[in-house]
PDB file of C-alpha atoms in Angstrom:
ATOM      1  CA  MET A 281       1.340  43.003 -45.500  1.00 56.00           C
ATOM      2  CA  SER A 282       2.376  45.673 -43.791  1.00 95.00           C
ATOM      3  CA  ASP A 283       6.295  47.275 -44.725  1.00 97.00           C
ATOM      4  CA  ILE A 284       6.610  47.438 -41.206  1.00 98.00           C
ATOM      5  CA  LEU A 285       6.092  44.335 -38.532  1.00 98.00           C
ATOM      6  CA  VAL A 286       5.334  44.689 -35.089  1.00 98.00           C
ATOM      7  CA  SER A 287       5.512  42.562 -32.444  1.00 97.00           C
ATOM      8  CA  SER A 288       6.192  42.191 -28.572  1.00 97.00           C
ATOM      9  CA  ALA A 289       6.775  39.549 -26.837  1.00 97.00           C
ATOM     10  CA  ASP A 290       8.998  38.601 -22.934  1.00 96.00           C
ATOM     11  CA  GLY A 291       8.667  42.703 -22.981  1.00 97.00           C
ATOM     12  CA  ILE A 292      10.712  43.154 -26.324  1.00 98.00           C
ATOM     13  CA  THR A 293       9.791  45.490 -28.969  1.00 98.00           C
ATOM     14  CA  THR A 294      10.681  44.214 -32.929  1.00 98.00           C
ATOM     15  CA  LEU A 295      10.519  45.884 -35.248  1.00 98.00           C
ATOM     16  CA  ALA A 296      10.872  44.365 -39.051  1.00 98.00           C
ATOM     17  CA  PHE A 297      11.568  45.821 -42.622  1.00 98.00           C
ATOM     18  CA  ASN A 298       9.383  43.660 -44.297  1.00 98.00           C
ATOM     19  CA  ARG A 299       9.139  45.236 -48.038  1.00 97.00           C
ATOM     20  CA  PRO A 300      11.641  41.953 -49.540  1.00 96.00           C
ATOM     21  CA  ASP A 301      10.512  43.316 -53.227  1.00 96.00           C
ATOM     22  CA  LYS A 302      12.208  46.725 -53.244  1.00 96.00           C
ATOM     23  CA  LYS A 303      14.834  45.680 -50.654  1.00 97.00           C
ATOM     24  CA  ASN A 304      13.216  47.049 -47.628  1.00 98.00           C
ATOM     25  CA  ALA A 305      13.679  50.847 -48.984  1.00 97.00           C
ATOM     26  CA  ILE A 306      11.704  53.528 -46.349  1.00 97.00           C
ATOM     27  CA  THR A 307       8.909  55.359 -47.124  1.00 96.00           C
ATOM     28  CA  ALA A 308       7.124  57.904 -45.483  1.00 95.00           C
ATOM     29  CA  ALA A 309       4.440  55.710 -44.126  1.00 95.00           C
ATOM     30  CA  MET A 310       7.379  52.895 -43.155  1.00 97.00           C
ATOM     31  CA  TYR A 311       9.219  55.726 -40.980  1.00 97.00           C
ATOM     32  CA  ALA A 312       5.991  56.966 -39.253  1.00 96.00           C
ATOM     33  CA  ALA A 313       5.212  53.815 -38.812  1.00 97.00           C
ATOM     34  CA  LEU A 314       8.523  53.336 -37.500  1.00 98.00           C
ATOM     35  CA  ALA A 315       8.041  56.646 -35.166  1.00 98.00           C
ATOM     36  CA  ASP A 316       4.800  55.276 -34.070  1.00 97.00           C
ATOM     37  CA  ALA A 317       6.275  51.604 -33.045  1.00 98.00           C
ATOM     38  CA  LEU A 318       9.313  53.745 -31.093  1.00 98.00           C
ATOM     39  CA  GLU A 319       6.669  56.458 -29.169  1.00 98.00           C
ATOM     40  CA  ALA A 320       5.170  53.291 -27.704  1.00 98.00           C
ATOM     41  CA  ALA A 321       7.866  51.500 -26.705  1.00 98.00           C
ATOM     42  CA  ASP A 322       8.736  53.957 -24.947  1.00 96.00           C
ATOM     43  CA  LYS A 323       5.911  54.966 -23.149  1.00 97.00           C
ATOM     44  CA  ASP A 324       5.006  51.438 -22.401  1.00 98.00           C
ATOM     45  CA  ALA A 325       6.353  49.820 -18.969  1.00 96.00           C
ATOM     46  CA  ALA A 326       6.307  46.169 -20.305  1.00 97.00           C
ATOM     47  CA  ILE A 327       8.796  47.089 -22.672  1.00 98.00           C
ATOM     48  CA  ARG A 328      12.212  46.737 -21.609  1.00 98.00           C
ATOM     49  CA  ALA A 329      13.819  46.685 -25.143  1.00 98.00           C
ATOM     50  CA  VAL A 330      13.251  47.023 -28.942  1.00 98.00           C
ATOM     51  CA  LEU A 331      14.816  45.186 -31.127  1.00 98.00           C
ATOM     52  CA  ILE A 332      15.185  46.401 -35.341  1.00 98.00           C
ATOM     53  CA  THR A 333      15.667  43.841 -37.887  1.00 98.00           C
ATOM     54  CA  GLY A 334      15.014  43.455 -41.412  1.00 97.00           C
ATOM     55  CA  THR A 335      14.192  40.527 -43.772  1.00 95.00           C
ATOM     56  CA  PRO A 336      17.110  37.408 -44.735  1.00 91.00           C
ATOM     57  CA  GLY A 337      19.867  39.092 -46.314  1.00 92.00           C
ATOM     58  CA  CYS A 338      18.667  42.583 -46.261  1.00 96.00           C
ATOM     59  CA  PHE A 339      18.232  45.671 -43.599  1.00 98.00           C
ATOM     60  CA  THR A 340      17.081  48.346 -46.006  1.00 98.00           C
ATOM     61  CA  ALA A 341      18.404  50.090 -48.490  1.00 97.00           C
ATOM     62  CA  GLY A 342      17.712  53.291 -47.442  1.00 97.00           C
ATOM     63  CA  ASN A 343      14.938  55.695 -48.847  1.00 95.00           C
ATOM     64  CA  ASP A 344      12.716  55.093 -51.009  1.00 95.00           C
ATOM     65  CA  LEU A 345      13.781  57.419 -54.024  1.00 90.00           C
ATOM     66  CA  GLN A 346      11.159  57.772 -55.627  1.00 90.00           C
ATOM     67  CA  ASP A 347       9.002  58.448 -52.108  1.00 90.00           C
ATOM     68  CA  PHE A 348      11.384  60.475 -50.964  1.00 86.00           C
ATOM     69  CA  LEU A 349      11.144  62.947 -53.895  1.00 84.00           C
ATOM     70  CA  ALA A 350       7.371  63.325 -54.345  1.00 85.00           C
ATOM     71  CA  ASN A 351       7.333  62.991 -50.708  1.00 82.00           C
ATOM     72  CA  PRO A 352       9.798  65.620 -49.478  1.00 82.00           C
ATOM     73  CA  PRO A 353      10.404  66.173 -45.728  1.00 79.00           C
ATOM     74  CA  ARG A 354       9.022  69.269 -44.766  1.00 77.00           C
ATOM     75  CA  GLY A 355       9.326  70.676 -41.018  1.00 76.00           C
ATOM     76  CA  ASN A 356       9.633  68.376 -37.968  1.00 81.00           C
ATOM     77  CA  ASP A 357       6.132  66.734 -38.052  1.00 87.00           C
ATOM     78  CA  SER A 358       7.305  64.997 -40.979  1.00 92.00           C
ATOM     79  CA  PRO A 359       7.514  61.561 -41.188  1.00 95.00           C
ATOM     80  CA  VAL A 360      11.405  60.857 -40.999  1.00 95.00           C
ATOM     81  CA  ALA A 361      11.628  63.578 -38.589  1.00 94.00           C
ATOM     82  CA  ARG A 362       9.275  61.712 -36.315  1.00 96.00           C
ATOM     83  CA  PHE A 363      11.027  58.676 -37.027  1.00 97.00           C
ATOM     84  CA  LEU A 364      14.376  60.360 -36.172  1.00 96.00           C
ATOM     85  CA  ARG A 365      13.259  62.491 -33.239  1.00 96.00           C
ATOM     86  CA  ALA A 366      11.864  59.372 -31.469  1.00 98.00           C
ATOM     87  CA  ILE A 367      15.470  56.988 -32.459  1.00 98.00           C
ATOM     88  CA  SER A 368      18.030  59.458 -30.776  1.00 97.00           C
ATOM     89  CA  THR A 369      15.366  60.357 -27.806  1.00 96.00           C
ATOM     90  CA  ALA A 370      14.624  56.644 -27.137  1.00 97.00           C
ATOM     91  CA  ARG A 371      14.630  55.357 -23.145  1.00 96.00           C
ATOM     92  CA  LYS A 372      14.829  52.384 -24.007  1.00 97.00           C
ATOM     93  CA  PRO A 373      17.439  50.224 -24.587  1.00 98.00           C
ATOM     94  CA  LEU A 374      17.379  49.578 -28.667  1.00 98.00           C
ATOM     95  CA  VAL A 375      19.346  46.422 -30.375  1.00 98.00           C
ATOM     96  CA  ALA A 376      19.428  46.192 -34.380  1.00 98.00           C
ATOM     97  CA  ALA A 377      20.634  43.258 -36.138  1.00 98.00           C
ATOM     98  CA  VAL A 378      21.778  44.293 -39.320  1.00 98.00           C
ATOM     99  CA  THR A 379      22.444  41.383 -42.225  1.00 98.00           C
ATOM    100  CA  GLY A 380      22.749  42.287 -46.000  1.00 97.00           C
ATOM    101  CA  VAL A 381      22.864  45.919 -46.702  1.00 97.00           C
ATOM    102  CA  ALA A 382      22.520  49.257 -44.993  1.00 98.00           C
ATOM    103  CA  VAL A 383      22.894  51.979 -47.015  1.00 98.00           C
ATOM    104  CA  GLY A 384      22.313  55.832 -46.192  1.00 97.00           C
ATOM    105  CA  VAL A 385      19.496  55.991 -42.823  1.00 98.00           C
ATOM    106  CA  GLY A 386      19.834  51.916 -42.680  1.00 98.00           C
ATOM    107  CA  THR A 387      23.750  52.845 -41.898  1.00 98.00           C
ATOM    108  CA  THR A 388      23.021  56.641 -39.662  1.00 98.00           C
ATOM    109  CA  MET A 389      20.252  54.651 -37.726  1.00 98.00           C
ATOM    110  CA  LEU A 390      22.551  52.271 -35.531  1.00 98.00           C
ATOM    111  CA  LEU A 391      23.942  55.127 -34.234  1.00 98.00           C
ATOM    112  CA  HIS A 392      21.185  55.612 -32.116  1.00 98.00           C
ATOM    113  CA  CYS A 393      20.951  51.876 -31.132  1.00 98.00           C
ATOM    114  CA  ASP A 394      22.954  50.889 -27.649  1.00 98.00           C
ATOM    115  CA  LEU A 395      23.956  47.786 -29.089  1.00 98.00           C
ATOM    116  CA  VAL A 396      24.628  46.196 -33.376  1.00 98.00           C
ATOM    117  CA  TYR A 397      25.526  42.815 -34.768  1.00 98.00           C
ATOM    118  CA  ALA A 398      25.694  42.280 -38.044  1.00 98.00           C
ATOM    119  CA  ALA A 399      26.516  39.705 -40.030  1.00 98.00           C
ATOM    120  CA  LYS A 400      29.608  39.367 -41.903  1.00 98.00           C
ATOM    121  CA  SER A 401      27.797  39.032 -45.214  1.00 97.00           C
ATOM    122  CA  ALA A 402      26.654  42.717 -43.937  1.00 98.00           C
ATOM    123  CA  ARG A 403      27.537  45.348 -46.329  1.00 98.00           C
ATOM    124  CA  LEU A 404      27.024  49.396 -44.655  1.00 98.00           C
ATOM    125  CA  SER A 405      27.703  52.314 -46.282  1.00 98.00           C
ATOM    126  CA  LEU A 406      26.519  56.190 -46.617  1.00 98.00           C
ATOM    127  CA  PRO A 407      25.908  57.078 -49.750  1.00 97.00           C
ATOM    128  CA  PHE A 408      24.735  60.515 -49.994  1.00 97.00           C
ATOM    129  CA  VAL A 409      27.563  62.324 -51.497  1.00 97.00           C
ATOM    130  CA  ASN A 410      27.008  59.854 -54.386  1.00 96.00           C
ATOM    131  CA  LEU A 411      23.342  61.303 -54.738  1.00 95.00           C
ATOM    132  CA  ALA A 412      24.651  65.424 -54.473  1.00 96.00           C
ATOM    133  CA  LEU A 413      23.043  65.285 -50.276  1.00 96.00           C
ATOM    134  CA  VAL A 414      24.562  65.465 -47.148  1.00 96.00           C
ATOM    135  CA  PRO A 415      24.678  63.454 -43.973  1.00 97.00           C
ATOM    136  CA  GLU A 416      21.495  62.867 -41.955  1.00 96.00           C
ATOM    137  CA  ALA A 417      20.511  61.822 -38.230  1.00 97.00           C
ATOM    138  CA  ALA A 418      23.101  63.988 -36.485  1.00 97.00           C
ATOM    139  CA  SER A 419      25.672  61.897 -38.657  1.00 98.00           C
ATOM    140  CA  SER A 420      27.933  64.727 -38.892  1.00 98.00           C
ATOM    141  CA  LEU A 421      28.361  65.155 -35.245  1.00 97.00           C
ATOM    142  CA  LEU A 422      28.137  61.357 -33.885  1.00 97.00           C
ATOM    143  CA  LEU A 423      29.774  59.203 -36.635  1.00 98.00           C
ATOM    144  CA  PRO A 424      33.105  61.329 -36.022  1.00 97.00           C
ATOM    145  CA  ARG A 425      33.172  60.505 -32.353  1.00 96.00           C
ATOM    146  CA  THR A 426      32.332  56.938 -32.865  1.00 97.00           C
ATOM    147  CA  ILE A 427      34.757  55.948 -35.145  1.00 98.00           C
ATOM    148  CA  GLY A 428      36.830  59.071 -35.545  1.00 98.00           C
ATOM    149  CA  ASN A 429      37.333  62.237 -38.371  1.00 97.00           C
ATOM    150  CA  ARG A 430      39.091  60.270 -41.156  1.00 97.00           C
ATOM    151  CA  ARG A 431      37.205  57.005 -40.666  1.00 98.00           C
ATOM    152  CA  ALA A 432      34.000  58.697 -40.733  1.00 98.00           C
ATOM    153  CA  ALA A 433      35.342  60.708 -43.776  1.00 98.00           C
ATOM    154  CA  GLU A 434      36.018  58.179 -45.748  1.00 97.00           C
ATOM    155  CA  LEU A 435      32.406  56.845 -45.052  1.00 98.00           C
ATOM    156  CA  LEU A 436      30.915  60.108 -45.821  1.00 98.00           C
ATOM    157  CA  LEU A 437      32.908  61.167 -48.244  1.00 98.00           C
ATOM    158  CA  MET A 438      33.813  58.492 -49.988  1.00 97.00           C
ATOM    159  CA  GLY A 439      30.632  56.857 -50.049  1.00 96.00           C
ATOM    160  CA  GLU A 440      31.926  53.637 -49.850  1.00 96.00           C
ATOM    161  CA  PRO A 441      30.464  50.489 -48.420  1.00 97.00           C
ATOM    162  CA  ILE A 442      32.545  48.969 -45.856  1.00 98.00           C
ATOM    163  CA  GLU A 443      32.936  45.378 -44.836  1.00 98.00           C
ATOM    164  CA  ALA A 444      30.602  44.027 -41.650  1.00 98.00           C
ATOM    165  CA  GLU A 445      33.901  43.278 -40.273  1.00 98.00           C
ATOM    166  CA  LYS A 446      35.824  46.565 -40.477  1.00 98.00           C
ATOM    167  CA  ALA A 447      32.803  48.155 -39.499  1.00 98.00           C
ATOM    168  CA  ALA A 448      33.195  45.797 -36.248  1.00 98.00           C
ATOM    169  CA  ALA A 449      36.917  46.771 -36.002  1.00 98.00           C
ATOM    170  CA  TRP A 450      36.284  50.119 -36.040  1.00 98.00           C
ATOM    171  CA  GLY A 451      33.723  51.033 -33.755  1.00 98.00           C
ATOM    172  CA  LEU A 452      30.664  51.144 -35.577  1.00 98.00           C
ATOM    173  CA  ILE A 453      28.790  48.438 -34.450  1.00 98.00           C
ATOM    174  CA  ASN A 454      29.558  45.932 -31.837  1.00 98.00           C
ATOM    175  CA  ALA A 455      29.851  42.771 -33.278  1.00 98.00           C
ATOM    176  CA  ALA A 456      30.117  41.139 -36.723  1.00 98.00           C
ATOM    177  CA  VAL A 457      28.113  37.735 -36.920  1.00 98.00           C
ATOM    178  CA  ASP A 458      28.322  34.110 -38.967  1.00 98.00           C
ATOM    179  CA  ASP A 459      24.808  35.385 -40.884  1.00 97.00           C
ATOM    180  CA  ASP A 460      23.413  31.870 -39.352  1.00 96.00           C
ATOM    181  CA  ALA A 461      23.992  33.153 -35.909  1.00 98.00           C
ATOM    182  CA  LEU A 462      22.753  36.946 -36.196  1.00 98.00           C
ATOM    183  CA  ALA A 463      18.905  36.701 -35.689  1.00 97.00           C
ATOM    184  CA  GLU A 464      19.258  34.810 -32.048  1.00 98.00           C
ATOM    185  CA  THR A 465      23.036  36.963 -30.774  1.00 98.00           C
ATOM    186  CA  ALA A 466      20.969  39.962 -31.029  1.00 98.00           C
ATOM    187  CA  LEU A 467      17.416  38.348 -29.828  1.00 98.00           C
ATOM    188  CA  ASN A 468      19.580  36.656 -27.107  1.00 98.00           C
ATOM    189  CA  ALA A 469      21.196  40.514 -26.150  1.00 98.00           C
ATOM    190  CA  ALA A 470      17.813  42.139 -25.997  1.00 98.00           C
ATOM    191  CA  ARG A 471      16.725  39.350 -23.530  1.00 98.00           C
ATOM    192  CA  LYS A 472      19.985  40.436 -21.509  1.00 98.00           C
ATOM    193  CA  LEU A 473      18.666  43.708 -21.467  1.00 98.00           C
ATOM    194  CA  ALA A 474      15.001  43.068 -20.710  1.00 98.00           C
ATOM    195  CA  ALA A 475      16.279  40.812 -17.781  1.00 98.00           C
ATOM    196  CA  LYS A 476      17.668  44.175 -16.029  1.00 98.00           C
ATOM    197  CA  ALA A 477      16.656  47.234 -14.148  1.00 97.00           C
ATOM    198  CA  PRO A 478      14.581  49.118 -16.240  1.00 96.00           C
ATOM    199  CA  GLN A 479      15.220  52.869 -14.689  1.00 97.00           C
ATOM    200  CA  ALA A 480      18.996  51.766 -14.133  1.00 97.00           C
ATOM    201  CA  LEU A 481      18.925  50.933 -17.846  1.00 96.00           C
ATOM    202  CA  ALA A 482      17.396  54.075 -18.854  1.00 95.00           C
ATOM    203  CA  LEU A 483      19.555  56.149 -17.225  1.00 96.00           C
ATOM    204  CA  SER A 484      22.262  55.422 -17.784  1.00 96.00           C
ATOM    205  CA  LYS A 485      21.656  54.596 -21.615  1.00 95.00           C
ATOM    206  CA  GLN A 486      20.873  58.644 -20.670  1.00 93.00           C
ATOM    207  CA  LEU A 487      24.565  59.490 -19.028  1.00 93.00           C
ATOM    208  CA  MET A 488      26.696  57.932 -21.618  1.00 91.00           C
ATOM    209  CA  LYS A 489      24.592  59.728 -24.396  1.00 86.00           C
ATOM    210  CA  ALA A 490      25.419  63.768 -26.140  1.00 74.00           C
ATOM    211  CA  SER A 491      23.203  65.873 -24.891  1.00 86.00           C
ATOM    212  CA  PRO A 492      19.529  65.948 -26.529  1.00 87.00           C
ATOM    213  CA  GLU A 493      19.448  69.353 -27.038  1.00 91.00           C
ATOM    214  CA  GLU A 494      23.048  68.524 -28.817  1.00 94.00           C
ATOM    215  CA  ILE A 495      21.141  65.778 -31.126  1.00 95.00           C
ATOM    216  CA  ALA A 496      18.117  67.307 -32.481  1.00 94.00           C
ATOM    217  CA  ALA A 497      20.474  70.541 -33.128  1.00 95.00           C
ATOM    218  CA  GLN A 498      22.763  69.239 -35.277  1.00 96.00           C
ATOM    219  CA  MET A 499      19.885  66.915 -37.296  1.00 95.00           C
ATOM    220  CA  GLN A 500      18.226  70.709 -37.702  1.00 94.00           C
ATOM    221  CA  ALA A 501      21.495  71.801 -39.263  1.00 95.00           C
ATOM    222  CA  GLU A 502      21.720  68.615 -41.269  1.00 95.00           C
ATOM    223  CA  MET A 503      17.716  69.079 -42.726  1.00 92.00           C
ATOM    224  CA  VAL A 504      18.337  72.843 -43.402  1.00 92.00           C
ATOM    225  CA  HIS A 505      21.384  71.011 -46.315  1.00 94.00           C
ATOM    226  CA  PHE A 506      19.573  68.769 -46.831  1.00 93.00           C
ATOM    227  CA  SER A 507      16.559  69.905 -48.043  1.00 90.00           C
ATOM    228  CA  ALA A 508      18.335  72.672 -50.175  1.00 92.00           C
ATOM    229  CA  GLN A 509      20.452  70.398 -51.837  1.00 94.00           C
ATOM    230  CA  LEU A 510      17.540  68.120 -53.225  1.00 90.00           C
ATOM    231  CA  GLN A 511      16.377  71.296 -54.528  1.00 90.00           C
ATOM    232  CA  SER A 512      19.966  72.254 -56.107  1.00 94.00           C
ATOM    233  CA  ALA A 513      20.637  71.201 -60.126  1.00 95.00           C
ATOM    234  CA  GLU A 514      23.573  68.715 -58.877  1.00 95.00           C
ATOM    235  CA  ALA A 515      21.366  66.454 -56.612  1.00 94.00           C
ATOM    236  CA  ARG A 516      19.056  66.532 -60.068  1.00 93.00           C
ATOM    237  CA  GLU A 517      21.695  65.832 -62.314  1.00 95.00           C
ATOM    238  CA  ALA A 518      22.784  62.844 -59.449  1.00 95.00           C
ATOM    239  CA  MET A 519      19.178  61.648 -58.859  1.00 93.00           C
ATOM    240  CA  THR A 520      19.026  60.829 -63.147  1.00 93.00           C
ATOM    241  CA  ALA A 521      22.191  59.328 -63.794  1.00 94.00           C
ATOM    242  CA  PHE A 522      21.618  57.241 -60.924  1.00 92.00           C
ATOM    243  CA  PHE A 523      17.865  55.749 -62.321  1.00 92.00           C
ATOM    244  CA  GLU A 524      19.389  55.913 -65.535  1.00 94.00           C
ATOM    245  CA  LYS A 525      22.307  54.256 -64.331  1.00 93.00           C
ATOM    246  CA  ARG A 526      25.351  55.566 -65.346  1.00 95.00           C
ATOM    247  CA  PRO A 527      27.834  58.213 -63.985  1.00 94.00           C
ATOM    248  CA  PRO A 528      26.217  61.303 -62.873  1.00 94.00           C
ATOM    249  CA  LYS A 529      27.777  64.714 -64.621  1.00 94.00           C
ATOM    250  CA  PHE A 530      29.180  67.211 -62.236  1.00 91.00           C
ATOM    251  CA  GLY A 531      30.071  71.142 -64.033  1.00 78.00           C
TER     252      GLY A 531
END
């Protein structure tokens, strides 16, 4: 069974993480599948909205670290770069339904979605610094704009998770809903979007977004530092400590 499930019905393409045994941790192959599906949805006139979801109790634990270290991103054609480009430039409205954990890119990708709903039990986190890494997906630009500098600093510099209701209060997501209402809440939002004038939606989304050039430039700047940090001694120590389940020792 595919680790990314893609289905389309009633003008909505649904992308579902489907690797529950690994908490939906994302591999290079999964990034490629997500990029392919987003690109196809954007080109298909019959598709009016995209819904991104996970498995019960888990959105995604972020990057599969072992796969990521074995296949680090190299250049703008790497699977992760393709995915980030596709989600950041998507013309169709993107709706996300978040349950369980949303770690790293599991949270930064939400900054490129138009409507985000999370189960009250969900926990969002950006632990890049805990692994001696830096933000990605233009989150160092978009997160302060979305929730303010101090709240962004709390997430990016402390690297600690926040609950869905706090994320909603901060404006990081649209709403925190009862767990058993999440799927229907997100699907109803996607249905409402799919019923609206597609050109008007696309233009409205375009007008609200930061310029594509600015986002692309920030992603590139982040990737330069991310790649350098990935090769650093402190990142090796942080990741070794992660796998050994011990506190890292720096300096």
